[in-house]
C-alpha positions as semicolon CSV with decimal commas, in nm:
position;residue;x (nm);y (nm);z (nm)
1;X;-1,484;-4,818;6,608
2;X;-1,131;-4,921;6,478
3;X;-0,957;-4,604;6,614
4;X;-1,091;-4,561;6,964
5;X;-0,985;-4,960;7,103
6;X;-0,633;-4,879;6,961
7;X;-0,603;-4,555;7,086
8;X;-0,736;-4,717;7,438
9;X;-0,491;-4,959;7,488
10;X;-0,225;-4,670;7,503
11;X;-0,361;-4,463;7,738
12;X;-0,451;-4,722;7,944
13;X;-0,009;-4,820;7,957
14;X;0,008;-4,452;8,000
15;X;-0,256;-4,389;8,269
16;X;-0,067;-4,654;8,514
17;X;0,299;-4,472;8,497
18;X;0,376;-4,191;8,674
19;X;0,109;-3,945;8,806
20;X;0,171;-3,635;8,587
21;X;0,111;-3,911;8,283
22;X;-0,169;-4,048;8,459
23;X;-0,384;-3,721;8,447
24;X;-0,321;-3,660;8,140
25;X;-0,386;-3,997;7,996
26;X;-0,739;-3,985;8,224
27;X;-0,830;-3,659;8,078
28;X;-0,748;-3,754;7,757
29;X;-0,959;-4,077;7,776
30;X;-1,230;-3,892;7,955
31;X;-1,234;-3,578;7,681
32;X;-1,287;-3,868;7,442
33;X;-1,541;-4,016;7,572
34;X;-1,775;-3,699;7,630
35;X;-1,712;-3,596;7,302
36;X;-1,825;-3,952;7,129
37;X;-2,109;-4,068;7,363
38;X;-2,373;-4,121;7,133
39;X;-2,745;-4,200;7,139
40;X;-2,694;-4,605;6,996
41;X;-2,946;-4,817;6,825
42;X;-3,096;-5,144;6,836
43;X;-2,749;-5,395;6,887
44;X;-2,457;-5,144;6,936
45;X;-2,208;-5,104;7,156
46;X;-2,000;-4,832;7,052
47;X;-2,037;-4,668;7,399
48;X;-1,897;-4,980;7,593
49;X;-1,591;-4,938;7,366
50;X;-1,525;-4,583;7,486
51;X;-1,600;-4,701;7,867
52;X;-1,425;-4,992;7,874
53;X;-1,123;-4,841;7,947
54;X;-1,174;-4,687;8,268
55;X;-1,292;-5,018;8,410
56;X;-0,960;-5,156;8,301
57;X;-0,757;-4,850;8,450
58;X;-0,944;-4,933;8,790
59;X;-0,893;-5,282;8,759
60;X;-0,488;-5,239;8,748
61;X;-0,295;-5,285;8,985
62;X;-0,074;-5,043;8,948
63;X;-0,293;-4,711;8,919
64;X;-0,300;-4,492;9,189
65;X;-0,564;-4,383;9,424
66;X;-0,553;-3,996;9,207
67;X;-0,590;-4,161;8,906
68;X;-0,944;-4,335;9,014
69;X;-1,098;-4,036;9,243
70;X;-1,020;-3,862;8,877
71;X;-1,190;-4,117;8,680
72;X;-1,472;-4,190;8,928
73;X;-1,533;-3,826;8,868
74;X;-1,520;-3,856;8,509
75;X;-1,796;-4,134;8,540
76;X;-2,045;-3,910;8,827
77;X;-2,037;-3,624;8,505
78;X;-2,202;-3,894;8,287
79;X;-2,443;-4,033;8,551
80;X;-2,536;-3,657;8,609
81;X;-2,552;-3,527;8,266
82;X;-2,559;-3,784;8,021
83;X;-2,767;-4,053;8,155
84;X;-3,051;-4,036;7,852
85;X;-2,733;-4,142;7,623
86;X;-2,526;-4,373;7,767
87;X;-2,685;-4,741;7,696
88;X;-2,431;-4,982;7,633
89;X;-2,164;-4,775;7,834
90;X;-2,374;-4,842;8,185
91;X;-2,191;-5,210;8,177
92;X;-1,862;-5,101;8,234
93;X;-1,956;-4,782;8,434
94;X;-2,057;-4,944;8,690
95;X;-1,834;-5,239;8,684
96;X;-1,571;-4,954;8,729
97;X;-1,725;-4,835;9,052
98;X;-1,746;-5,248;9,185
99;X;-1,374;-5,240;9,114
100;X;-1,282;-4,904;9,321
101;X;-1,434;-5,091;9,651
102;X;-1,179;-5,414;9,594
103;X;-0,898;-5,183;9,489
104;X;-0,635;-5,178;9,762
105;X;-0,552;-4,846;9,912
106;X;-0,886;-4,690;9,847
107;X;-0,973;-4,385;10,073
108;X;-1,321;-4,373;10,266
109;X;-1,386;-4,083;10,090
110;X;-1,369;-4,243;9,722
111;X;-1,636;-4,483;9,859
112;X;-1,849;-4,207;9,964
113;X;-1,819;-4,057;9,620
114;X;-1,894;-4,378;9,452
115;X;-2,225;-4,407;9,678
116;X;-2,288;-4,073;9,562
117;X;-2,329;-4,172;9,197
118;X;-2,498;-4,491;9,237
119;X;-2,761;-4,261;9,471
120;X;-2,779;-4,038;9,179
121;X;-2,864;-4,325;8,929
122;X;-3,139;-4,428;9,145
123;X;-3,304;-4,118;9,139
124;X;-3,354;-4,079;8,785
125;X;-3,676;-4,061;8,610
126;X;-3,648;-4,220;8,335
127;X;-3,784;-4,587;8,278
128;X;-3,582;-4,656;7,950
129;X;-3,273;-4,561;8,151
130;X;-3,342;-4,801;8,425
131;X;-3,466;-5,024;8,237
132;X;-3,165;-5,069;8,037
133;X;-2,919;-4,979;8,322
134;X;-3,051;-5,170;8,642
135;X;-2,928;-5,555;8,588
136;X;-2,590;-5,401;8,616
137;X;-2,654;-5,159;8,866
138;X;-2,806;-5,416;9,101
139;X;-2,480;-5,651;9,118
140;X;-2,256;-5,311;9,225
141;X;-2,531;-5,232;9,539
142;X;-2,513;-5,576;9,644
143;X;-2,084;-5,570;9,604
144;X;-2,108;-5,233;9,821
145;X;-2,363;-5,387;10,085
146;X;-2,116;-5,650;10,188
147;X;-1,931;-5,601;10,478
148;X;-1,573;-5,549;10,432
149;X;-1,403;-5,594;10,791
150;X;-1,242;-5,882;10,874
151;X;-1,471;-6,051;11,162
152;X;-1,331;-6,095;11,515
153;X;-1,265;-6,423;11,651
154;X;-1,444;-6,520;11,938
155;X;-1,244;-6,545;12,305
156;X;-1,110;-6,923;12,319
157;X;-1,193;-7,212;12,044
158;X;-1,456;-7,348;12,055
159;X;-1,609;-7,637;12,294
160;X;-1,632;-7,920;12,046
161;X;-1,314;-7,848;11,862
162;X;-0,975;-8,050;11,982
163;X;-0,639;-7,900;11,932
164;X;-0,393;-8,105;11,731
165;X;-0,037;-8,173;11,960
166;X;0,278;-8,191;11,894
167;X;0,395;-8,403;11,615
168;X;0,610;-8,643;11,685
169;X;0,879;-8,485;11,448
170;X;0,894;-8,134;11,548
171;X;1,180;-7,988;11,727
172;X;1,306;-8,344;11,736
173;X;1,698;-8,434;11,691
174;X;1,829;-8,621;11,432
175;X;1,893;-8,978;11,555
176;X;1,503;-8,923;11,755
177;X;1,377;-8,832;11,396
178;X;1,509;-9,105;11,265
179;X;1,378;-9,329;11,535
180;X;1,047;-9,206;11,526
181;X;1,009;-9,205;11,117
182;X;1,127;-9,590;11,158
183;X;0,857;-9,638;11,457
184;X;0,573;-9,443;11,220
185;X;0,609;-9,639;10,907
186;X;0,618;-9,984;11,140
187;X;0,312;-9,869;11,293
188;X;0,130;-9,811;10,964
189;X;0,264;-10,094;10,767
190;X;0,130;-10,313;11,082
191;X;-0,236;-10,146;11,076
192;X;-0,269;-10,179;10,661
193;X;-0,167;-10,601;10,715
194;X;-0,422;-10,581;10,986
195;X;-0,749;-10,521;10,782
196;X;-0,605;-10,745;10,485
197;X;-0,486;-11,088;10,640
198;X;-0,704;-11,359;10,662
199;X;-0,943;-11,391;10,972
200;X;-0,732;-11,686;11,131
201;X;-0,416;-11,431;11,220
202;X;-0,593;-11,153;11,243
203;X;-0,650;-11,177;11,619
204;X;-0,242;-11,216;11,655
205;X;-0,170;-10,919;11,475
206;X;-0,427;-10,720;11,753
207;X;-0,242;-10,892;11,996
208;X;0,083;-10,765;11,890
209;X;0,015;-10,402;11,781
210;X;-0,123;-10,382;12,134
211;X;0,170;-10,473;12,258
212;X;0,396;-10,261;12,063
213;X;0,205;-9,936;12,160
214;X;0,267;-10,027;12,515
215;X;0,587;-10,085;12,488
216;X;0,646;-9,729;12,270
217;X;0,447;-9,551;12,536
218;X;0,638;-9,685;12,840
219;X;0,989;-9,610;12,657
220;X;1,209;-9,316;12,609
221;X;1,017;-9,188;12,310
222;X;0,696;-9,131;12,542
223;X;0,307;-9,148;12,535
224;X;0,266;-8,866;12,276
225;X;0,420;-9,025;11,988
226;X;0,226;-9,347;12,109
227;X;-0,138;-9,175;12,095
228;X;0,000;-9,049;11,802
229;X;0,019;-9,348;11,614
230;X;-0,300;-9,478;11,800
231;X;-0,509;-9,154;11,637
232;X;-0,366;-9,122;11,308
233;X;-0,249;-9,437;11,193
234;X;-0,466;-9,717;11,387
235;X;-0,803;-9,594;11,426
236;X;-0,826;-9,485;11,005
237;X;-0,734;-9,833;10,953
238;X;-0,997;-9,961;11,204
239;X;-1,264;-9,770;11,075
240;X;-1,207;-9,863;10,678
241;X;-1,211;-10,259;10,856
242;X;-1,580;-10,202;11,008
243;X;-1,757;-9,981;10,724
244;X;-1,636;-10,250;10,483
245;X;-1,675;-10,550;10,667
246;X;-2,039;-10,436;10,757
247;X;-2,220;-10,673;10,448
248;X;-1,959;-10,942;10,542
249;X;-2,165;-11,250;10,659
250;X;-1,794;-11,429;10,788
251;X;-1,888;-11,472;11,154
252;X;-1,458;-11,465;11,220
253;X;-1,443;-11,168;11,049
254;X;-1,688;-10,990;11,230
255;X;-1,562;-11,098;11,569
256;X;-1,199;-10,946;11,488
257;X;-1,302;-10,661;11,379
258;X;-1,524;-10,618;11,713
259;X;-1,264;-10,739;11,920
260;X;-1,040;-10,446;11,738
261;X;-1,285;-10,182;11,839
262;X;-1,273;-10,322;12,195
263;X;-0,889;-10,318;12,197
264;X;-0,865;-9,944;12,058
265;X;-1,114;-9,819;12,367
266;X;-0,884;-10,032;12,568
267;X;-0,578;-9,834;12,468
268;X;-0,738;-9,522;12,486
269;X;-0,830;-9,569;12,842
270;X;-0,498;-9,650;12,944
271;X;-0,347;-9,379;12,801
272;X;-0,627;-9,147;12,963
273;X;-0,546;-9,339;13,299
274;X;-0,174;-9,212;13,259
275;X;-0,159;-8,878;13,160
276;X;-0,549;-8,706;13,153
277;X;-0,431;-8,358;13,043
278;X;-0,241;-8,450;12,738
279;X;-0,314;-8,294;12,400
280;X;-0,285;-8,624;12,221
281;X;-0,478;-8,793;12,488
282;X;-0,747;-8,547;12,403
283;X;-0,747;-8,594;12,041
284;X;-0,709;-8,984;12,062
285;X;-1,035;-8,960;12,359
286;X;-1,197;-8,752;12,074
287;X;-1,118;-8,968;11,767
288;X;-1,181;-9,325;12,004
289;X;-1,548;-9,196;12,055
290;X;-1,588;-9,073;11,705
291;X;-1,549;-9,457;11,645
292;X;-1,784;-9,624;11,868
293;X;-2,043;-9,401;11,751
294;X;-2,007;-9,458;11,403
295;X;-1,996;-9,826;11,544
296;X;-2,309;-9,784;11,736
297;X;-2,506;-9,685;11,435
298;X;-2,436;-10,028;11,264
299;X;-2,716;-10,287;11,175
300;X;-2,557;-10,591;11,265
301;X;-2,451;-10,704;11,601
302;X;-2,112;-10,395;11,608
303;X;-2,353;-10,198;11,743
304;X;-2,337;-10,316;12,098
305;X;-1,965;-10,330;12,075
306;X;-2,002;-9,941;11,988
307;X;-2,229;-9,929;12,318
308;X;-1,974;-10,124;12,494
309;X;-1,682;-9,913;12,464
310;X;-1,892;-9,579;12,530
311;X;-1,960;-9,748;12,883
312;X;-1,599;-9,838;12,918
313;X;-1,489;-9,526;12,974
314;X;-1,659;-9,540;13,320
315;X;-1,337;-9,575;13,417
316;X;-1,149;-9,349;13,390
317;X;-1,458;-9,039;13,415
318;X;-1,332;-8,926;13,768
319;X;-1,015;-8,785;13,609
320;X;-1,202;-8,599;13,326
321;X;-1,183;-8,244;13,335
322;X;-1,399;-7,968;13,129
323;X;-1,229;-8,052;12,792
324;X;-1,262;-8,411;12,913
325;X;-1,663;-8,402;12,922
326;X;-1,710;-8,142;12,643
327;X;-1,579;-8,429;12,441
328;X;-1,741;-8,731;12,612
329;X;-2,142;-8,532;12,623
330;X;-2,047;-8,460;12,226
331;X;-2,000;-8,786;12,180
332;X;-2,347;-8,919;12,355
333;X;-2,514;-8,655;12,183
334;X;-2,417;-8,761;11,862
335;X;-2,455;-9,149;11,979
336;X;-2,839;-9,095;12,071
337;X;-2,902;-8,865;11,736
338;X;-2,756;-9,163;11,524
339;X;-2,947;-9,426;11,692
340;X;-3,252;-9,220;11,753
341;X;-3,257;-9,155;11,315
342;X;-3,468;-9,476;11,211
343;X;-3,749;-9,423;11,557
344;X;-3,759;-9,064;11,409
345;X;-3,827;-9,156;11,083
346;X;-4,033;-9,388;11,191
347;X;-4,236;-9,153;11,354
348;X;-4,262;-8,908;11,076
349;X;-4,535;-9,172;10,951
350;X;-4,741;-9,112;11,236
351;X;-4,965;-8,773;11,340
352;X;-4,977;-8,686;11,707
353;X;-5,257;-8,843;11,930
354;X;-5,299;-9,046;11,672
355;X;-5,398;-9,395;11,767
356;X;-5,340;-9,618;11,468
357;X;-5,099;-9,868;11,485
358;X;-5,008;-9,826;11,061
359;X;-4,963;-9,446;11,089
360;X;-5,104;-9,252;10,875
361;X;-5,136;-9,408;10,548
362;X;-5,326;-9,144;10,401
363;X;-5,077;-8,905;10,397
364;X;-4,821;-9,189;10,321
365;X;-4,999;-9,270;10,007
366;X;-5,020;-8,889;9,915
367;X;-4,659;-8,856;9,957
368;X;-4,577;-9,162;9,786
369;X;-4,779;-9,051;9,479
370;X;-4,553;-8,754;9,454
371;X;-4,220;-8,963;9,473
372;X;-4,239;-9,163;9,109
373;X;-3,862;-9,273;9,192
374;X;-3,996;-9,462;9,540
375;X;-4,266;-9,590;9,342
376;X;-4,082;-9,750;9,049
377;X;-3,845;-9,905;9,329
378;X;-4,088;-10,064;9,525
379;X;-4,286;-10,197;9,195
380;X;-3,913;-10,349;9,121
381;X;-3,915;-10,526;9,475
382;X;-4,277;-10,619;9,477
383;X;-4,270;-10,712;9,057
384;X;-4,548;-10,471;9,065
385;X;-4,640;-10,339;8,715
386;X;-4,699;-9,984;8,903
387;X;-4,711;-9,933;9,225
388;X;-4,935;-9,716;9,414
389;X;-5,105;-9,706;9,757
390;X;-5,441;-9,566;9,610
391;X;-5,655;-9,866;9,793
392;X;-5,478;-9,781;10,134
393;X;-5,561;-9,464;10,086
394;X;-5,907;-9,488;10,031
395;X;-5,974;-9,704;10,332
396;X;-5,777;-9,431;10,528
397;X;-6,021;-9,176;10,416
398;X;-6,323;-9,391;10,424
399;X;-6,234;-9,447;10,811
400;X;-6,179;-9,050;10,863
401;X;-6,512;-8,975;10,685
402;X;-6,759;-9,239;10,826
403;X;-6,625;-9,118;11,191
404;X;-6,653;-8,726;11,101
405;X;-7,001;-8,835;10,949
406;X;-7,087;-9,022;11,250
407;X;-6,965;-8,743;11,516
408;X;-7,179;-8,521;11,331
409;X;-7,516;-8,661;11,293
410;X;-7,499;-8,720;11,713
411;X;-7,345;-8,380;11,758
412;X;-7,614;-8,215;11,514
413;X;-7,899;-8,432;11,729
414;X;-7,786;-8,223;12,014
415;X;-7,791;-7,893;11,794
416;X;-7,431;-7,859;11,749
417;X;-7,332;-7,757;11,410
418;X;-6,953;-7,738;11,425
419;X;-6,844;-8,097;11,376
420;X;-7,074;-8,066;10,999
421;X;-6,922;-7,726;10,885
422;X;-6,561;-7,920;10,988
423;X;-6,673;-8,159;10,741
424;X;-6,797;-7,943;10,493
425;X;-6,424;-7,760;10,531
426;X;-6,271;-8,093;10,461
427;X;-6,419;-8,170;10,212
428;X;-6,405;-7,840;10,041
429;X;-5,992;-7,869;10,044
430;X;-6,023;-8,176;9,923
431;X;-6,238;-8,105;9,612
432;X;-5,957;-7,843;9,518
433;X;-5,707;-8,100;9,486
434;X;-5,964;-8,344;9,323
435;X;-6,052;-8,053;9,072
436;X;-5,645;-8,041;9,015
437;X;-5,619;-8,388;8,977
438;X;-5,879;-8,392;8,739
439;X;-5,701;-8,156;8,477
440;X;-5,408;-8,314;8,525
441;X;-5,557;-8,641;8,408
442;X;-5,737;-8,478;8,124
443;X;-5,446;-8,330;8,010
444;X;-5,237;-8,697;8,010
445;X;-5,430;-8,902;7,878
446;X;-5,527;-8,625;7,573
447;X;-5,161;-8,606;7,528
448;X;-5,124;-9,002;7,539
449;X;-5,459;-9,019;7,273
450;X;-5,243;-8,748;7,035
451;X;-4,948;-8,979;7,012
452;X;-5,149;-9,315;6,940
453;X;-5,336;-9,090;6,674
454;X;-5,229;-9,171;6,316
455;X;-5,330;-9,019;6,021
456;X;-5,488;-9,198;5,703
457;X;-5,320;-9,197;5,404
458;X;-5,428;-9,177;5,081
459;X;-5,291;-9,269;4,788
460;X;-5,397;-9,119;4,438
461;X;-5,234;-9,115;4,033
462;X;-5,284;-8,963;3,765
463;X;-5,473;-9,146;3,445
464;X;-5,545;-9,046;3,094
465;X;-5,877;-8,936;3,035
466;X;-6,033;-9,063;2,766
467;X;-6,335;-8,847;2,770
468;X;-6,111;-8,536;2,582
469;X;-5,938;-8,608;2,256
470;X;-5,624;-8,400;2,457
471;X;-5,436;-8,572;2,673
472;X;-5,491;-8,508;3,002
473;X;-5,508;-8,635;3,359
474;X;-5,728;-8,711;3,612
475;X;-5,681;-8,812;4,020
476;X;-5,769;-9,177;4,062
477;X;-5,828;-9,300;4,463
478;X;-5,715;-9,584;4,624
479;X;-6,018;-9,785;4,609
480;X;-6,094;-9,686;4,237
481;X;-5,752;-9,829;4,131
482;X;-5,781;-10,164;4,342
483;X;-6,177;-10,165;4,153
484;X;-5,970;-10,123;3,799
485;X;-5,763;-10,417;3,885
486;X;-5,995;-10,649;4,008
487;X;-6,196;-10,584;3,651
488;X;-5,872;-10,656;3,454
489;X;-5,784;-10,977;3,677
490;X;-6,217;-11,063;3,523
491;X;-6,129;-11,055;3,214
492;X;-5,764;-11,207;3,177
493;X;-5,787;-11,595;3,010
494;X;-5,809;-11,837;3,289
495;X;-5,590;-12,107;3,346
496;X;-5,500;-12,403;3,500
497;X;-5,569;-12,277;3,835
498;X;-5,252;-12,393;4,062
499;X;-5,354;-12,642;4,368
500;X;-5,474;-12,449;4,680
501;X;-5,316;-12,611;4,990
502;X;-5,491;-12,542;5,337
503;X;-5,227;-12,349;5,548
504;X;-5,118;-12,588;5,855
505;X;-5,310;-12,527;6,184
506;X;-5,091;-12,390;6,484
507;X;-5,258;-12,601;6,798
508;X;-5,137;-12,364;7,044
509;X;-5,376;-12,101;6,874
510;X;-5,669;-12,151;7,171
511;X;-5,386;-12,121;7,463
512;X;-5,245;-11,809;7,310
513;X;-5,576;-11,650;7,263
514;X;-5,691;-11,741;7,590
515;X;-5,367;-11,620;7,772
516;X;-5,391;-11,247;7,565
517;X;-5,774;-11,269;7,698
518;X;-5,681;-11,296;8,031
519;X;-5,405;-11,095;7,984
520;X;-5,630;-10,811;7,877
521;X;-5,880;-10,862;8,155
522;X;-5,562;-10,848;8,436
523;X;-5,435;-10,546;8,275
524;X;-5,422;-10,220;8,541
525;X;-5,560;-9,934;8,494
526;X;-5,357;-9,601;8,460
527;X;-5,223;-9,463;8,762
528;X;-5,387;-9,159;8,653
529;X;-5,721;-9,351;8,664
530;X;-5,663;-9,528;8,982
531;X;-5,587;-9,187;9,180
532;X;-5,912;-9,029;9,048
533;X;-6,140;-9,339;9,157
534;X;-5,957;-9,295;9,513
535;X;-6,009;-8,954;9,556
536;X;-6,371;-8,954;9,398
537;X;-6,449;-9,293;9,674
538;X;-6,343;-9,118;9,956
539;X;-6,543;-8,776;9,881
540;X;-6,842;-8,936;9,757
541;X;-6,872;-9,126;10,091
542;X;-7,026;-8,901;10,338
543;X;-7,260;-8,786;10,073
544;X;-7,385;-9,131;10,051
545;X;-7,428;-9,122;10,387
546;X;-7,614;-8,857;10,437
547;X;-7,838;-8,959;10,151
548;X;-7,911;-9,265;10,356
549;X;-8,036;-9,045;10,612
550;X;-8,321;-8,908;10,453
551;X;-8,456;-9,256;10,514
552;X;-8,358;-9,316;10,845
553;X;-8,456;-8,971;11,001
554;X;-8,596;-8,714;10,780
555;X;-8,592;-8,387;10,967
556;X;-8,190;-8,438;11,082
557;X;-8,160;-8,434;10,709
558;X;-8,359;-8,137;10,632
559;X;-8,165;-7,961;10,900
560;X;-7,803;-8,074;10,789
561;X;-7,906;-8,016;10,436
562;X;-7,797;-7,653;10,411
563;X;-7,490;-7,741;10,511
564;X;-7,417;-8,027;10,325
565;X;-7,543;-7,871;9,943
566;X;-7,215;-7,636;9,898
567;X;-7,051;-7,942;9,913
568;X;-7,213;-8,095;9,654
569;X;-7,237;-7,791;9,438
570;X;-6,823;-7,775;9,432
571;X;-6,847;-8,176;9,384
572;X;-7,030;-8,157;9,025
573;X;-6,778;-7,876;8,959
574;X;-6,500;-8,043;9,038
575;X;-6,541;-8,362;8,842
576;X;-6,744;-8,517;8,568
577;X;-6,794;-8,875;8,699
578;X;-7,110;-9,055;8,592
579;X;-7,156;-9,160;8,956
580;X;-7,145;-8,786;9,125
581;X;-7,383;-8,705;8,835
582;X;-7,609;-8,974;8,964
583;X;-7,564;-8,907;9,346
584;X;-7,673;-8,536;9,282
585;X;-7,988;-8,620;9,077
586;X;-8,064;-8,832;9,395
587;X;-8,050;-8,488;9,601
588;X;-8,181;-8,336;9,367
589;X;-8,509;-8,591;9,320
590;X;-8,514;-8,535;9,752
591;X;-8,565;-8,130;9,717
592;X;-8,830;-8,207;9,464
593;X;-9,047;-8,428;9,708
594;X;-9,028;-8,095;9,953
């Protein structure tokens, strides 16, 4: 074990030199391993130790593409005839073969081979092998699985994505570098004052960066450098202003900053007007939109500024061109999806043809009892000690199951039974999740019962016995030893027996005892509790119902009886409530008078 690792680390310098060295190093390390290979025990690795280097000869950089067909050879001998003995040595076998895929300079043939053995490992017969073996064999399938060639780019960009021009400062001269860095850090320096002056000069400073864009776009330096600064310099600044004024209740503030959205659609359209075609006029049409949709989606009153400056560009949409209106249908795509989110979520409450104006509370209340994070924040809004929408839920289902119960009796009077075994379905799926809920319970509130438990204790000492003439001992209880002392207090000489004062009266006593009474008596229920009455109500209720109709019209009964027992019979199964105990003795106390 001390030899072989030493040994290794030399043939492993030796094996990446020259090829002549190389082969003999490999056969060296791979006469060495055939000869030591040994059947290991519980905890070894000895045969990883004589593996491991190949995997690091592999993993080299510098060995040649001989040098591994040799040693992936070496390692398809084991696979073949030495499979039974290998154990820990599997590891770094087939991490080997992972690392002659990513080698560079690997033939196709090489891969082939190492295919080869991995097809060869998978048809052995041996489940201690495999069983050993396969967590590392699985990771090298999966490596070889992977596709390896580079994927194709597609003709042209794509629709939505806008090319980046020119920088300003590329291919520029010296003294129009110079310029242009002065122009740049005005620009910027102009936009950052913008968003942190107070609200009374903020409309100035609009005023005059408006200005000084048209003036840079009309000049030598041209509109490129302008949009530009418009893209990358204004419209960050602008939208940092709006997502943190958004909880600002300053009405000046808010106007500013909407009259700054305004002015940046403004600018944008002008520079559309004069040169439609422009790569910066693309990306500044792109990154202008990007903005009034973001503003659009705003609670307070930006939103119809966002509106406003989508309509704006009415303007100029004769000159728009296919680039043009990839970018402007993007951008009322994403509009619509952003406004559209709260009427969508909205309508995720609601099931189709569904005609109740509070959606479906049922299934609101179900998911809601899944969610104890949504519950714990609306008890914190509501100062609700838990909150829950178990009594919305029942009257959900109690509405669902008096109509299904009602459907049914006048479908059944015309002999149609399919509106009853509906029912019976329903209530079947619901009895499974009652029967769940039911354990669940059982289980909580055995664990809560464990961890109120406390254990007695007893305390006990040893006495003399005076019953032997040897000393010994004998174990005296608690309520022998207080019976010992109370006799020995007897018999002590009494006193002058000290003056007993009456403790003082608290006269808040009555209000504090009334306020824990009514305390107790407003205490909630368990959750746990709460859910099972719910789900036991809303079951229970078309049962009821149909018991009442053994008064009303006897046959009907008789005839939806068959259908309605199964029911019952899952009911007593599913929980072991007094009240379903009582409603099937009622049934029961009905089949008897037959």
């Amino acid at each position: 074990m001390t030899i072989v690792p030493l040994a290794a680390r030399h043939l492993i310098e030796v094996a990446c030199g020259s090829e002549e060295d190389s082969r003999a190093s490999v056969s060296a390390l791979s006469e060495c391993a055939r000869s030591l290979v040994c059947q290991e025990g519980v905890g070894q690795s000895f045969n990883q130790t004589l593996l491991q280097p190949f995997q690091a000869i592999v993993c080299s950089d510098r060995c040649s593409t001989e040098t591994r067909a040799q040693l992936v050879d070496t390692l398809s001998e084991f696979v073949h005839k030495k499979a039974d003995r290998l154990g820990s040595g599997w590891k770094p076998l087939f991490g080997a073969l992972r690392a002659v895929r990513t080698s560079d300079g690997a033939e196709e043939g090489l891969h082939w081979t190492v295919l080869d053995v991995i097809s060869t490992y998978l048809r052995l017969n041996k489940c201690a092998v495999l069983s050993w073996s396969l967590p590392d064999c699985l990771p090298c399938i999966v490596h070889f699985l992977q596709e390896t060639t580079p994927v194709e780019k597609e003709e042209g960009e794509k629709p939505s994505k806008v090319p980046m021009g020119v920088r300003p400062w590329e291919e520029a001269e010296a003294h129009r570098l110079a310029a242009v860095e002065l122009l740049l850090e005005l620009v910027e320096q102009l936009a950052g004052v913008l968003i942190t002056a107070a609200a009374s000069v903020q409309a100035q400073l609009l005023s005059a960066l408006q200005e000084l864009i048209s003036t840079i776009r009309q000049s030598e330096i041209g509109p490129a450098p302008a949009a530009f600064c418009v893209s990358s310099l204004i419209l960050p600044h602008i939208q940092k202003w709006m997502r943190r004024s958004g909880s600002s209740r300053d009405p000046a503030v808010q106007r500013n900053m909407r009259h700054a959205i305004g002015i940046c659609a403004q600018i944008a359209v002008d520079f559309i007007q004069l040169n439609p075609g422009g790569a910066w006029e693309l990306r500044l049409l792109s990154d202008t939109l990007r903005l009034a949709t973001e503003c659009a989606a705003q609670p307070s009153g930006a939103s119809r500024v966002g509106v406003a400056c989508l309509r704006h560009f009415d303007t100029v949409l004769e000159q728009f061109e296919f680039a043009q209106w990839t970018i402007m249908a993007k951008a009322l795509w994403d509009t619509c999806c952003v406004t559209l989110a709260p009427l969508r979520l909205l309508l995720s409450t609601f099931l189709p043809d569904g005609n109740d104006d509070g959606g479906d509370i049922g299934h609101i209340a179900r998911d809601l009892d899944k969610r104890p994070g949504a519950r714990t924040m609306i008890g914190r809004l509501l100062r609700l000690r838990e909150a829950n929408l178990c009594g919305q839920m029942t009257i959900a289902g109690a509405g669902k199951m008096n109509c299904l119960m009602g459907m049914g009796i006048a479908r059944m009077r015309e002999g149609e039974q399919a509106t009853l075994e509906h029912l019976g379905r329903l209530l079947s799926a619901l009895m499974t999740q009652l029967e769940r809920l039911e354990r669940v319970t059982v289980r909580q509130r055995i664990a809560a019962e464990t961890r109120e438990h406390r254990e007695e204790k007893f305390v006990f000492m040893l006495v003399e016995n005076a019953d032997f003439e040897e000393k010994t001992y004998r174990l005296v209880g608690e309520d022998q030893m207080d019976e010992t002392l109370n006799e020995y207090k007897k018999q002590r000489p009494i006193g002058i027996q000290p003056k007993r004062i009456d403790a003082r009266k608290n006269p808040f006593v009555a209000a504090i005892n009334a306020e824990r009474q009514s305390a107790e008596l407003e205490e909630a229920p368990p959750l746990c509790l709460l859910r099972l009455v719910a789900w036991r109500t809303v079951i229970c209720l078309p049962l009821k119902g149909y018991l009442k109709l053994s008064q009303t019209d006897r046959p009907l009964f008789d005839k939806a009886l068959p259908l309605i027992l199964p029911s019952l019979k899952s009911l007593l199964v599913a929980t072991p409530d007094l009240a379903v105990r009582r409603l099937a003795l009622s049934y029961i106390e009905l089949l008897a008078e037959k």
